[in-house]
Short mmCIF file of C-alpha atoms and ligand atoms in Angstrom, two decimals:
data_model
loop_
_atom_site.label_atom_id
_atom_site.label_comp_id
_atom_site.label_asym_id
_atom_site.label_seq_id
_atom_site.Cartn_x
_atom_site.Cartn_y
_atom_site.Cartn_z
CA MET A 1017 177.80 6.29 248.04
CA VAL A 1018 177.79 9.52 249.94
CA PRO A 1019 179.07 9.40 253.44
CA ALA A 1020 176.10 9.96 255.72
CA ALA A 1021 177.49 12.65 258.32
CA PRO A 1022 178.66 15.41 255.89
CA PHE A 1023 175.42 14.94 253.79
CA LEU A 1024 173.25 15.17 256.68
CA LEU A 1025 175.35 18.35 257.82
CA VAL A 1026 174.70 20.16 254.36
CA LEU A 1027 171.02 19.07 254.44
CA PHE A 1028 170.44 20.32 257.91
CA LEU A 1029 172.39 23.75 256.95
CA ALA A 1030 170.25 23.98 253.74
CA LEU A 1031 167.05 23.47 255.54
CA GLY A 1032 168.05 25.76 258.24
CA ALA A 1033 169.05 28.64 255.89
CA HIS A 1034 165.84 28.17 253.88
CA GLY A 1035 163.85 28.51 257.24
CA LEU A 1036 165.63 31.62 258.11
CA SER A 1037 165.14 33.08 254.71
CA VAL A 1038 161.26 32.51 254.52
CA LYS A 1039 159.37 35.76 254.90
CA LYS A 1040 156.58 35.64 257.53
CA CYS A 1041 153.41 37.73 257.25
CA SER A 1042 152.82 40.05 260.29
CA LEU A 1043 149.68 41.73 261.12
CA THR A 1044 151.09 44.47 262.99
CA GLY A 1045 151.09 47.87 260.86
CA ARG A 1046 149.09 49.80 258.68
CA TRP A 1047 146.81 48.42 255.89
CA VAL A 1048 144.83 49.59 252.95
CA ASN A 1049 142.03 47.65 251.18
CA ASP A 1050 140.68 47.63 247.73
CA LEU A 1051 137.81 50.09 248.75
CA GLY A 1052 140.53 52.49 250.03
CA SER A 1053 139.79 51.79 253.65
CA LYS A 1054 142.75 51.71 256.08
CA MET A 1055 143.39 50.25 259.15
CA THR A 1056 145.93 50.29 261.92
CA ILE A 1057 146.86 46.97 263.96
CA ALA A 1058 149.01 47.54 267.11
CA THR A 1059 151.05 44.87 268.76
CA VAL A 1060 149.75 41.23 268.71
CA ASN A 1061 150.32 39.88 272.11
CA ALA A 1062 151.68 36.48 273.17
CA ASN A 1063 148.16 34.99 273.07
CA GLY A 1064 147.71 36.37 269.50
CA ASP A 1065 145.23 39.04 270.60
CA PHE A 1066 145.36 42.50 269.15
CA ALA A 1067 143.58 45.84 268.97
CA GLY A 1068 143.56 48.49 266.20
CA THR A 1069 141.61 51.14 264.43
CA TYR A 1070 139.66 51.17 261.29
CA ASN A 1071 138.93 53.99 258.92
CA THR A 1072 136.41 52.80 256.46
CA ALA A 1073 136.17 54.50 252.92
CA VAL A 1074 132.46 53.63 252.50
CA THR A 1075 129.38 53.15 254.69
CA ALA A 1076 125.92 51.80 254.14
CA THR A 1077 124.66 54.76 256.10
CA SER A 1078 124.22 58.37 255.43
CA ASN A 1079 126.30 58.96 258.70
CA GLU A 1080 129.67 60.94 258.81
CA ILE A 1081 132.42 58.23 258.72
CA LYS A 1082 134.49 58.15 262.10
CA VAL A 1083 137.67 56.03 262.84
CA SER A 1084 136.47 52.98 264.66
CA PRO A 1085 138.05 50.57 267.15
CA LEU A 1086 138.58 47.01 266.12
CA GLN A 1087 139.63 43.95 268.26
CA GLY A 1088 140.81 40.59 266.97
CA THR A 1089 142.76 37.61 267.55
CA MET A 1090 145.34 35.57 265.61
CA GLN A 1091 145.84 31.83 265.44
CA LYS A 1092 149.15 30.77 267.04
CA GLY A 1093 148.89 27.13 266.33
CA PRO A 1094 152.02 25.12 265.18
CA ASN A 1095 151.01 24.54 261.46
CA GLN A 1096 150.59 28.43 260.69
CA LYS A 1097 154.05 28.73 258.88
CA GLY A 1098 154.27 32.22 259.12
CA GLN A 1099 150.99 32.91 257.34
CA PRO A 1100 148.52 33.03 260.21
CA THR A 1101 144.76 33.05 260.04
CA PHE A 1102 142.82 35.51 262.16
CA GLY A 1103 139.49 37.39 262.91
CA PHE A 1104 138.52 40.77 264.03
CA THR A 1105 135.58 42.78 264.75
CA VAL A 1106 135.03 46.49 264.11
CA HIS A 1107 132.64 48.30 266.40
CA TRP A 1108 131.45 51.19 264.38
CA THR A 1109 131.07 54.39 266.35
CA PHE A 1110 128.99 56.24 263.74
CA SER A 1111 126.54 53.51 262.93
CA GLU A 1112 124.56 50.69 264.81
CA SER A 1113 126.35 48.04 262.79
CA ILE A 1114 129.10 45.64 263.59
CA THR A 1115 131.49 44.13 261.19
CA VAL A 1116 133.30 40.74 261.72
CA PHE A 1117 136.24 39.99 259.29
CA THR A 1118 138.09 36.65 258.92
CA GLY A 1119 141.11 35.93 256.87
CA GLN A 1120 144.77 34.96 256.52
CA CYS A 1121 148.03 36.74 256.20
CA PHE A 1122 149.81 35.59 253.18
CA VAL A 1123 153.14 36.45 251.67
CA ASP A 1124 152.51 36.49 247.79
CA ASP A 1125 154.79 35.43 245.07
CA ASN A 1126 156.52 38.87 245.02
CA GLY A 1127 157.29 38.53 248.67
CA ASN A 1128 154.48 41.20 249.78
CA GLU A 1129 152.36 40.62 252.63
CA VAL A 1130 148.58 40.58 251.89
CA LEU A 1131 145.53 40.11 254.01
CA LYS A 1132 142.85 37.94 252.18
CA THR A 1133 139.72 38.43 254.18
CA MET A 1134 135.79 38.05 254.13
CA TRP A 1135 133.35 40.03 256.10
CA LEU A 1136 129.93 40.00 257.51
CA LEU A 1137 128.38 43.49 258.20
CA ARG A 1138 125.39 43.17 260.52
CA SER A 1139 122.93 45.99 260.55
CA HIS A 1140 120.45 46.79 263.30
CA GLU A 1141 116.76 46.09 262.36
CA GLU A 1142 113.67 47.34 264.37
CA ASN A 1143 111.62 44.22 263.60
CA ILE A 1144 112.39 40.53 263.32
CA LYS A 1145 110.62 40.36 260.17
CA ASP A 1146 113.45 42.23 258.61
CA ASP A 1147 116.18 39.84 259.84
CA TRP A 1148 116.49 38.34 256.33
CA LYS A 1149 118.15 41.59 255.04
CA ALA A 1150 120.28 42.63 257.98
CA THR A 1151 123.60 40.72 256.99
CA ARG A 1152 125.79 41.94 254.00
CA VAL A 1153 128.68 39.73 252.99
CA GLY A 1154 131.94 40.65 250.89
CA ILE A 1155 135.56 40.10 250.57
CA ASN A 1156 138.46 42.79 250.99
CA VAL A 1157 142.12 42.40 250.20
CA PHE A 1158 144.35 44.49 252.14
CA THR A 1159 148.06 45.34 251.26
CA ARG A 1160 150.66 47.06 253.67
CA LEU A 1161 150.45 50.92 253.68
CA LEU A 1162 154.18 52.23 253.52
CA SER A 1163 153.36 55.91 252.88
CA GLN A 1164 152.79 58.40 255.73
CA GLU A 1165 149.15 59.11 254.71
C1 LIG B 1383 128.34 51.02 258.34
O1 LIG B 1383 128.16 51.42 257.25
O2 LIG B 1383 127.28 50.84 259.05
C2 LIG B 1383 129.58 50.88 258.85
C3 LIG B 1383 130.70 50.88 257.92
C4 LIG B 1383 130.80 49.76 257.17
C5 LIG B 1383 131.97 49.58 256.13
C6 LIG B 1383 132.01 48.38 255.46
S1 LIG B 1383 132.72 47.01 256.63
C7 LIG B 1383 132.90 45.89 255.03
C8 LIG B 1383 133.50 46.82 253.93
N1 LIG B 1383 134.99 46.74 253.94
C9 LIG B 1383 135.20 48.12 254.27
O3 LIG B 1383 136.47 48.59 254.30
N2 LIG B 1383 134.29 48.96 254.61
C10 LIG B 1383 133.09 48.30 254.40
#
């Protein structure tokens, strides 16, 4: 029979140490996705709201690409466990479109942070009859940009 107090103390310390060592995924910083697009997310405030910039590597238009602003929010619920869900909107400054992203900030098996996202890109149409072709959908995976570029 194991004496309860020392056993509970060891269990408590082990769980505490584990809790301290588990890496969390933070949205703040610079990211690059599988298309080569880069984004910067500034500080996430106490409500989970954030802003940043998006430099897309590709465009559905023939316009010259310009860095565009994004605004988003991160879930702050008690069960996010350091891998929060989030959403953000990119207001393209060089096209008439809007993109919304939703995803989750994970720590992968190698300890690297990764943003797994899905997006909807809404184009402007002159005529309601063209609504059916106005929305593209896709996925993007972002990893943290460590270089200065
Ligand atoms: C446009 O072409 O009207 C604006 C640029 C759209 C870029 C899209 S958003 C989804 C996908 N992921 C990227 O990083 N770029 C493309």
